[in-house]
mmCIF file of C-alpha atoms and ligand atoms in Angstrom:
data_model
loop_
_atom_site.group_PDB
_atom_site.id
_atom_site.type_symbol
_atom_site.label_atom_id
_atom_site.label_comp_id
_atom_site.label_asym_id
_atom_site.label_seq_id
_atom_site.Cartn_x
_atom_site.Cartn_y
_atom_site.Cartn_z
ATOM 1 C CA MET A 1435 84.575 100.946 106.980
ATOM 2 C CA SER A 1436 82.761 98.689 103.975
ATOM 3 C CA LYS A 1437 80.345 100.903 101.867
ATOM 4 C CA LYS A 1438 76.856 99.554 101.701
ATOM 5 C CA ASN A 1439 75.920 97.262 98.391
ATOM 6 C CA THR A 1440 73.114 95.920 96.176
ATOM 7 C CA ALA A 1441 72.758 92.465 95.099
ATOM 8 C CA LEU A 1442 75.539 92.586 92.804
ATOM 9 C CA GLU A 1443 77.830 95.536 93.662
ATOM 10 C CA GLN A 1444 81.032 94.863 94.615
ATOM 11 C CA VAL A 1445 82.313 95.138 98.324
ATOM 12 C CA ASP A 1446 85.189 97.724 98.870
ATOM 13 C CA LEU A 1447 86.898 97.230 101.987
ATOM 14 C CA PRO A 1448 89.811 99.752 101.740
ATOM 15 C CA GLY A 1449 91.453 99.381 104.809
ATOM 16 C CA VAL A 1450 91.632 95.831 104.440
ATOM 17 C CA GLN A 1451 95.520 94.833 102.335
ATOM 18 C CA ASN A 1452 95.296 91.787 101.026
ATOM 19 C CA ILE A 1453 91.751 89.433 101.158
ATOM 20 C CA ILE A 1454 92.710 85.647 101.085
ATOM 21 C CA LEU A 1455 89.787 83.388 99.569
ATOM 22 C CA VAL A 1456 90.498 79.417 101.123
ATOM 23 C CA ALA A 1457 88.418 77.314 98.823
ATOM 24 C CA SER A 1458 88.544 73.344 98.255
ATOM 25 C CA GLY A 1459 86.544 71.434 95.950
ATOM 26 C CA LYS A 1460 85.035 69.648 98.713
ATOM 27 C CA GLY A 1461 84.572 69.264 102.459
ATOM 28 C CA GLY A 1462 86.823 67.636 104.503
ATOM 29 C CA VAL A 1463 90.158 68.460 103.299
ATOM 30 C CA GLY A 1464 90.924 70.601 106.030
ATOM 31 C CA LYS A 1465 90.043 74.012 104.281
ATOM 32 C CA SER A 1466 88.984 75.837 108.102
ATOM 33 C CA THR A 1467 92.227 74.357 110.112
ATOM 34 C CA VAL A 1468 94.184 75.739 107.528
ATOM 35 C CA ALA A 1469 92.075 79.200 107.091
ATOM 36 C CA THR A 1470 92.562 79.211 111.483
ATOM 37 C CA ASN A 1471 96.036 78.140 112.049
ATOM 38 C CA LEU A 1472 97.178 80.477 108.724
ATOM 39 C CA ALA A 1473 95.248 83.284 110.373
ATOM 40 C CA VAL A 1474 97.078 83.001 113.807
ATOM 41 C CA SER A 1475 100.383 82.331 112.511
ATOM 42 C CA TYR A 1476 99.946 85.694 110.967
ATOM 43 C CA ALA A 1477 98.453 87.357 113.899
ATOM 44 C CA ARG A 1478 101.576 86.056 115.528
ATOM 45 C CA GLU A 1479 104.432 87.682 113.326
ATOM 46 C CA GLY A 1480 102.670 90.382 114.159
ATOM 47 C CA PHE A 1481 100.206 91.231 111.118
ATOM 48 C CA ARG A 1482 96.129 92.129 111.600
ATOM 49 C CA THR A 1483 94.614 89.477 111.078
ATOM 50 C CA GLY A 1484 91.149 88.673 109.856
ATOM 51 C CA LEU A 1485 88.997 85.809 109.627
ATOM 52 C CA LEU A 1486 86.135 85.299 108.597
ATOM 53 C CA ASP A 1487 83.832 82.270 108.296
ATOM 54 C CA ALA A 1488 81.528 82.339 105.054
ATOM 55 C CA ASP A 1489 81.055 78.589 105.362
ATOM 56 C CA LEU A 1490 77.160 78.516 106.465
ATOM 57 C CA TYR A 1491 77.061 74.982 106.046
ATOM 58 C CA GLY A 1492 79.231 74.369 109.174
ATOM 59 C CA PRO A 1493 80.725 76.841 110.582
ATOM 60 C CA SER A 1494 83.899 75.652 112.508
ATOM 61 C CA ILE A 1495 85.707 78.840 113.164
ATOM 62 C CA PRO A 1496 83.943 79.907 116.211
ATOM 63 C CA ILE A 1497 84.690 75.858 117.543
ATOM 64 C CA LEU A 1498 88.082 76.201 116.833
ATOM 65 C CA PHE A 1499 88.591 78.935 118.366
ATOM 66 C CA GLY A 1500 86.360 77.763 121.585
ATOM 67 C CA ILE A 1501 83.993 81.335 120.807
ATOM 68 C CA GLU A 1502 80.843 79.826 119.845
ATOM 69 C CA ASN A 1503 79.030 80.434 122.762
ATOM 70 C CA GLN A 1504 79.975 84.576 122.020
ATOM 71 C CA GLN A 1505 78.137 87.414 119.772
ATOM 72 C CA PRO A 1506 80.140 90.006 118.769
ATOM 73 C CA GLU A 1507 79.239 93.492 119.897
ATOM 74 C CA VAL A 1508 76.736 95.568 118.017
ATOM 75 C CA LYS A 1509 77.130 99.386 117.563
ATOM 76 C CA GLN A 1510 74.558 101.613 115.205
ATOM 77 C CA GLU A 1511 75.803 103.610 112.302
ATOM 78 C CA GLY A 1512 73.325 106.032 111.109
ATOM 79 C CA GLU A 1513 70.541 102.924 110.177
ATOM 80 C CA GLN A 1514 72.578 100.003 109.742
ATOM 81 C CA ASP A 1515 74.216 97.582 112.276
ATOM 82 C CA ILE A 1516 77.429 97.332 112.300
ATOM 83 C CA MET A 1517 79.446 94.652 113.960
ATOM 84 C CA ILE A 1518 82.478 94.253 115.465
ATOM 85 C CA PRO A 1519 84.570 91.130 115.074
ATOM 86 C CA ILE A 1520 85.786 89.055 117.989
ATOM 87 C CA GLU A 1521 89.495 89.590 118.965
ATOM 88 C CA LYS A 1522 91.051 85.780 119.451
ATOM 89 C CA TYR A 1523 94.802 84.818 120.012
ATOM 90 C CA GLY A 1524 95.250 88.257 117.939
ATOM 91 C CA VAL A 1525 92.619 87.312 115.053
ATOM 92 C CA HIS A 1526 89.680 89.324 114.588
ATOM 93 C CA ILE A 1527 87.243 86.883 113.946
ATOM 94 C CA MET A 1528 83.693 87.279 112.499
ATOM 95 C CA SER A 1529 81.573 84.125 111.199
ATOM 96 C CA ILE A 1530 78.415 83.667 109.278
ATOM 97 C CA GLY A 1531 77.308 80.866 112.472
ATOM 98 C CA PHE A 1532 76.982 84.172 114.501
ATOM 99 C CA LEU A 1533 74.249 85.063 112.317
ATOM 100 C CA MET A 1534 72.389 81.943 112.023
ATOM 101 C CA LYS A 1535 72.624 80.655 115.680
ATOM 102 C CA SER A 1536 69.093 79.771 115.914
ATOM 103 C CA GLN A 1537 68.166 78.678 112.030
ATOM 104 C CA ASP A 1538 68.935 75.508 110.446
ATOM 105 C CA PRO A 1539 71.503 75.891 107.591
ATOM 106 C CA VAL A 1540 70.200 73.101 105.284
ATOM 107 C CA ILE A 1541 67.170 75.360 104.675
ATOM 108 C CA TRP A 1542 69.275 78.182 103.124
ATOM 109 C CA ARG A 1543 69.466 77.939 99.508
ATOM 110 C CA GLY A 1544 70.942 80.094 96.996
ATOM 111 C CA PRO A 1545 69.551 84.126 97.403
ATOM 112 C CA MET A 1546 69.313 83.492 100.992
ATOM 113 C CA ALA A 1547 72.645 82.087 101.753
ATOM 114 C CA SER A 1548 74.135 84.684 99.221
ATOM 115 C CA ASN A 1549 72.103 87.564 101.365
ATOM 116 C CA ALA A 1550 73.446 86.402 104.740
ATOM 117 C CA LEU A 1551 77.041 86.458 103.208
ATOM 118 C CA SER A 1552 76.621 90.070 101.783
ATOM 119 C CA GLN A 1553 75.082 90.935 105.241
ATOM 120 C CA LEU A 1554 78.195 89.679 106.985
ATOM 121 C CA LEU A 1555 80.509 91.528 104.865
ATOM 122 C CA THR A 1556 78.798 94.843 104.435
ATOM 123 C CA SER A 1557 78.060 95.244 108.088
ATOM 124 C CA THR A 1558 81.621 93.791 109.542
ATOM 125 C CA GLU A 1559 83.935 96.506 110.988
ATOM 126 C CA TRP A 1560 87.451 95.084 109.739
ATOM 127 C CA GLY A 1561 89.146 97.948 110.091
ATOM 128 C CA ASP A 1562 92.793 98.333 108.855
ATOM 129 C CA LEU A 1563 93.886 94.911 107.824
ATOM 130 C CA ASP A 1564 97.034 93.249 106.548
ATOM 131 C CA TYR A 1565 95.268 89.569 105.755
ATOM 132 C CA LEU A 1566 91.623 89.018 105.822
ATOM 133 C CA ILE A 1567 91.237 85.378 105.590
ATOM 134 C CA ILE A 1568 88.008 83.776 103.967
ATOM 135 C CA ASP A 1569 86.988 80.194 105.002
ATOM 136 C CA MET A 1570 84.722 79.454 101.885
ATOM 137 C CA PRO A 1571 81.583 78.074 101.493
ATOM 138 C CA PRO A 1572 82.421 74.718 100.609
ATOM 139 C CA GLY A 1573 82.339 73.466 96.910
ATOM 140 C CA THR A 1574 82.368 75.855 94.401
ATOM 141 C CA GLY A 1575 79.096 76.438 93.433
ATOM 142 C CA ASP A 1576 76.811 79.905 93.241
ATOM 143 C CA ILE A 1577 77.136 80.814 96.488
ATOM 144 C CA SER A 1578 80.491 80.402 96.616
ATOM 145 C CA ILE A 1579 80.920 82.051 93.218
ATOM 146 C CA THR A 1580 78.727 85.543 95.017
ATOM 147 C CA LEU A 1581 80.709 86.043 97.271
ATOM 148 C CA ALA A 1582 83.822 85.753 95.689
ATOM 149 C CA GLN A 1583 82.239 88.011 93.024
ATOM 150 C CA LYS A 1584 81.277 90.573 95.381
ATOM 151 C CA LEU A 1585 85.265 90.595 96.987
ATOM 152 C CA LYS A 1586 87.184 93.014 95.175
ATOM 153 C CA GLY A 1587 91.055 92.238 94.604
ATOM 154 C CA ALA A 1588 90.151 89.255 96.455
ATOM 155 C CA MET A 1589 93.219 86.504 96.188
ATOM 156 C CA GLY A 1590 92.480 82.518 95.579
ATOM 157 C CA LEU A 1591 94.132 79.462 97.739
ATOM 158 C CA VAL A 1592 93.733 75.977 96.912
ATOM 159 C CA VAL A 1593 93.517 73.157 100.014
ATOM 160 C CA ILE A 1594 94.034 69.779 98.762
ATOM 161 C CA THR A 1595 94.789 66.408 100.055
ATOM 162 C CA PRO A 1596 97.842 64.220 98.744
ATOM 163 C CA GLN A 1597 96.146 61.832 96.821
ATOM 164 C CA LYS A 1598 96.418 61.636 93.011
ATOM 165 C CA LEU A 1599 92.581 61.334 92.514
ATOM 166 C CA ALA A 1600 92.115 65.130 94.964
ATOM 167 C CA VAL A 1601 93.907 66.321 91.763
ATOM 168 C CA ALA A 1602 90.619 66.527 90.042
ATOM 169 C CA ASP A 1603 88.655 68.358 93.450
ATOM 170 C CA GLY A 1604 91.441 71.077 93.592
ATOM 171 C CA LEU A 1605 91.161 71.871 89.800
ATOM 172 C CA LYS A 1606 87.480 72.239 90.411
ATOM 173 C CA ALA A 1607 88.057 75.485 92.592
ATOM 174 C CA THR A 1608 90.937 76.618 91.127
ATOM 175 C CA ASN A 1609 88.731 76.773 87.570
ATOM 176 C CA MET A 1610 86.616 78.704 89.469
ATOM 177 C CA PHE A 1611 88.723 81.125 90.500
ATOM 178 C CA LEU A 1612 89.988 81.426 86.862
ATOM 179 C CA ASN A 1613 86.553 81.450 85.612
ATOM 180 C CA GLU A 1614 85.644 84.405 83.286
ATOM 181 C CA LYS A 1615 82.919 85.624 85.705
ATOM 182 C CA LEU A 1616 85.663 86.099 88.753
ATOM 183 C CA ASN A 1617 89.221 86.094 87.485
ATOM 184 C CA ILE A 1618 90.813 85.910 90.280
ATOM 185 C CA PRO A 1619 94.177 85.174 90.440
ATOM 186 C CA VAL A 1620 95.203 81.816 91.758
ATOM 187 C CA LEU A 1621 97.787 82.378 94.533
ATOM 188 C CA GLY A 1622 98.470 78.420 94.477
ATOM 189 C CA VAL A 1623 97.762 75.365 96.843
ATOM 190 C CA VAL A 1624 98.581 74.098 99.958
ATOM 191 C CA GLU A 1625 98.817 70.442 100.275
ATOM 192 C CA ASN A 1626 96.647 69.104 104.069
ATOM 193 C CA MET A 1627 97.711 65.976 105.870
ATOM 194 C CA SER A 1628 100.572 65.500 103.475
ATOM 195 C CA TYR A 1629 102.354 62.929 105.833
ATOM 196 C CA PHE A 1630 102.115 61.585 109.389
ATOM 197 C CA VAL A 1631 104.356 62.316 111.837
ATOM 198 C CA PRO A 1632 104.443 59.860 114.932
ATOM 199 C CA LYS A 1633 104.193 61.655 118.053
ATOM 200 C CA GLN A 1634 106.910 59.502 119.731
ATOM 201 C CA HIS A 1635 108.978 59.653 116.239
ATOM 202 C CA PRO A 1636 108.835 63.237 115.749
ATOM 203 C CA ASP A 1637 112.168 62.333 112.734
ATOM 204 C CA GLU A 1638 110.038 59.918 110.567
ATOM 205 C CA LYS A 1639 107.566 60.582 108.147
ATOM 206 C CA TYR A 1640 104.915 58.487 106.405
ATOM 207 C CA TYR A 1641 102.913 59.213 103.772
ATOM 208 C CA VAL A 1642 99.697 57.997 104.753
ATOM 209 C CA PHE A 1643 97.261 59.404 102.198
ATOM 210 C CA GLY A 1644 100.045 58.759 99.661
ATOM 211 C CA SER A 1645 101.631 61.509 98.065
ATOM 212 C CA GLY A 1646 102.201 63.861 94.673
ATOM 213 C CA GLY A 1647 98.838 65.097 94.357
ATOM 214 C CA GLY A 1648 99.693 69.253 96.198
ATOM 215 C CA GLN A 1649 102.702 69.098 93.259
ATOM 216 C CA LYS A 1650 100.700 67.732 90.690
ATOM 217 C CA LEU A 1651 97.775 70.427 91.028
ATOM 218 C CA ALA A 1652 100.362 73.124 91.205
ATOM 219 C CA GLU A 1653 101.849 71.595 87.727
ATOM 220 C CA GLN A 1654 98.559 71.388 85.983
ATOM 221 C CA THR A 1655 97.188 74.762 87.143
ATOM 222 C CA GLN A 1656 100.968 76.780 86.839
ATOM 223 C CA THR A 1657 100.861 77.684 90.031
ATOM 224 C CA PRO A 1658 103.383 77.208 93.274
ATOM 225 C CA LEU A 1659 102.497 74.325 96.042
ATOM 226 C CA LEU A 1660 103.067 76.726 98.967
ATOM 227 C CA GLY A 1661 102.994 74.588 101.431
ATOM 228 C CA GLN A 1662 102.635 70.846 102.296
ATOM 229 C CA ILE A 1663 100.650 70.375 106.176
ATOM 230 C CA PRO A 1664 101.836 67.459 108.413
ATOM 231 C CA LEU A 1665 98.766 65.558 109.460
ATOM 232 C CA VAL A 1666 99.202 65.729 113.523
ATOM 233 C CA GLN A 1667 97.423 63.730 116.001
ATOM 234 C CA ASP A 1668 97.079 66.759 118.302
ATOM 235 C CA VAL A 1669 95.015 69.074 115.692
ATOM 236 C CA SER A 1670 92.055 66.616 114.978
ATOM 237 C CA GLU A 1671 92.525 66.323 119.264
ATOM 238 C CA SER A 1672 92.760 69.836 119.970
ATOM 239 C CA SER A 1673 89.907 70.907 117.226
ATOM 240 C CA ASP A 1674 87.378 69.181 118.663
ATOM 241 C CA HIS A 1675 87.723 70.540 121.758
ATOM 242 C CA GLY A 1676 88.025 73.886 120.919
ATOM 243 C CA ARG A 1677 91.534 75.053 121.473
ATOM 244 C CA ASN A 1678 93.958 75.960 118.573
ATOM 245 C CA ILE A 1679 97.289 74.160 117.614
ATOM 246 C CA PHE A 1680 99.543 76.411 118.278
ATOM 247 C CA LEU A 1681 98.331 76.507 122.024
ATOM 248 C CA GLU A 1682 99.830 73.199 121.892
ATOM 249 C CA ASN A 1683 102.761 74.207 120.700
ATOM 250 C CA ASN A 1684 103.290 71.677 118.431
ATOM 251 C CA GLU A 1685 106.917 72.858 116.499
ATOM 252 C CA LEU A 1686 105.718 70.966 113.582
ATOM 253 C CA MET A 1687 102.798 73.141 112.815
ATOM 254 C CA ILE A 1688 104.170 76.583 113.852
ATOM 255 C CA ASN A 1689 106.910 75.826 111.292
ATOM 256 C CA ALA A 1690 104.676 74.243 108.749
ATOM 257 C CA PHE A 1691 102.514 77.284 108.663
ATOM 258 C CA GLN A 1692 105.399 80.002 109.326
ATOM 259 C CA GLU A 1693 106.378 78.513 106.133
ATOM 260 C CA LEU A 1694 102.938 78.666 104.206
ATOM 261 C CA GLY A 1695 102.778 82.304 105.607
ATOM 262 C CA TYR A 1696 106.177 83.026 104.297
ATOM 263 C CA ALA A 1697 105.552 81.401 100.866
ATOM 264 C CA LEU A 1698 102.252 83.370 100.920
ATOM 265 C CA ARG A 1699 103.325 86.792 101.398
ATOM 266 C CA GLN A 1700 105.538 86.610 98.761
ATOM 267 C CA GLN A 1701 103.219 85.101 95.775
ATOM 268 C CA THR A 1702 100.298 87.745 97.043
ATOM 269 C CA GLN A 1703 103.254 90.580 96.742
ATOM 270 C CA MET A 1704 104.312 89.202 93.078
ATOM 271 C CA VAL A 1705 100.360 88.795 92.135
ATOM 272 C CA GLU A 1706 100.077 92.073 93.197
ATOM 273 C CA SER A 1707 102.872 93.316 91.796
ATOM 274 C CA LYS A 1708 101.586 92.163 88.458
ATOM 275 C CA LYS A 1709 98.251 93.982 88.645
ATOM 276 C CA GLN A 1710 99.619 97.505 88.592
HETATM 277 N N1 ADP B 1317 96.783 68.341 109.090
HETATM 278 C C1 ADP B 1317 95.772 68.240 109.772
HETATM 279 N N2 ADP B 1317 96.283 67.194 111.397
HETATM 280 C C2 ADP B 1317 95.396 66.381 111.535
HETATM 281 N N3 ADP B 1317 94.000 66.569 111.948
HETATM 282 C C3 ADP B 1317 93.480 67.246 110.517
HETATM 283 C C4 ADP B 1317 94.343 68.119 109.606
HETATM 284 N N4 ADP B 1317 93.762 69.212 109.429
HETATM 285 C C5 ADP B 1317 92.540 68.947 109.480
HETATM 286 N N5 ADP B 1317 91.943 67.924 110.103
HETATM 287 C C6 ADP B 1317 90.961 67.320 110.986
HETATM 288 O O1 ADP B 1317 90.301 67.038 109.798
HETATM 289 C C7 ADP B 1317 88.930 67.417 109.804
HETATM 290 C C8 ADP B 1317 88.503 68.254 108.614
HETATM 291 O O2 ADP B 1317 89.097 69.277 108.994
HETATM 292 P P1 ADP B 1317 88.538 70.543 108.279
HETATM 293 O O3 ADP B 1317 89.643 71.648 108.389
HETATM 294 O O4 ADP B 1317 87.329 70.966 109.429
HETATM 295 O O5 ADP B 1317 87.952 70.717 106.913
HETATM 296 P P2 ADP B 1317 87.084 71.572 106.446
HETATM 297 O O6 ADP B 1317 86.878 72.792 106.792
HETATM 298 O O7 ADP B 1317 87.546 71.610 104.375
HETATM 299 O O8 ADP B 1317 85.312 70.903 105.623
HETATM 300 C C9 ADP B 1317 88.655 68.250 111.349
HETATM 301 O O9 ADP B 1317 88.388 67.536 112.041
HETATM 302 C C10 ADP B 1317 90.180 68.111 111.691
HETATM 303 O O10 ADP B 1317 90.710 68.918 112.709
HETATM 304 MG MG1 MG B 1318 85.094 73.600 107.281
#
């Protein structure tokens, strides 16, 4: 159970083994897609997995899971209302979208946004988890920094697209984590939409967005390139319909996320052991 916190106090989630903050320098690179499928992949492998959608300017996780019309159950604990995450595909899901149903997120600024995220963190009953994956707010500004600052023991994961020009954005996200204010270890880089594989020709790869961005960012930040996720037509089509790609049985994606999950797990263990 999380403990009550004031603005600057850290949130301790003692039942959660690994907190992974999924960030990107800019929107649209596949942060939510990676966070979602990584979570589903881990849950499929039997890990107790939570997914927190903290992207208050575009909370897309409820849509990706087809639960946008549901509300988490609330229970009373002393003075506090505690929310129980919604479970789907084995993943325990909480979204800032559940808290801001009728409000216009555009008016949420600075402290208000940070307070809402704090409330979400402190009033969710995560229970015991192997992984809590967090879809971070967009960009690398104050709201992201404040959220990351609050989470004790969190580790960062950076998503970029394969263009060389995207490296600058990836660097922003990496530097946010490494900033002395946060000092959060970066586990590595995920390159999303790395190559296109046509449905009819599953053995062919087309590097439609160029290539090398992930590798270059990894070299520059001295972190590993943990995974390359293909660009698959099914993904955007099924996301738009509120279904998860794993239900489409897309082998390519299942494999890509299994490999990413494995590499990430190794890296997490290595970073943890260095801390001790
Ligand atoms: N690997 C992929 N293959 C196909 N479409 C993808 C892939 N990753 C993301 N997309 C699509 O790109 C768009 C942006 O992805 P999203 O995960 O919402 O990005 P972000 O959370 O970074 O803004 C969505 O329509 C999503 O379905
Ligand atoms: Mg998103």
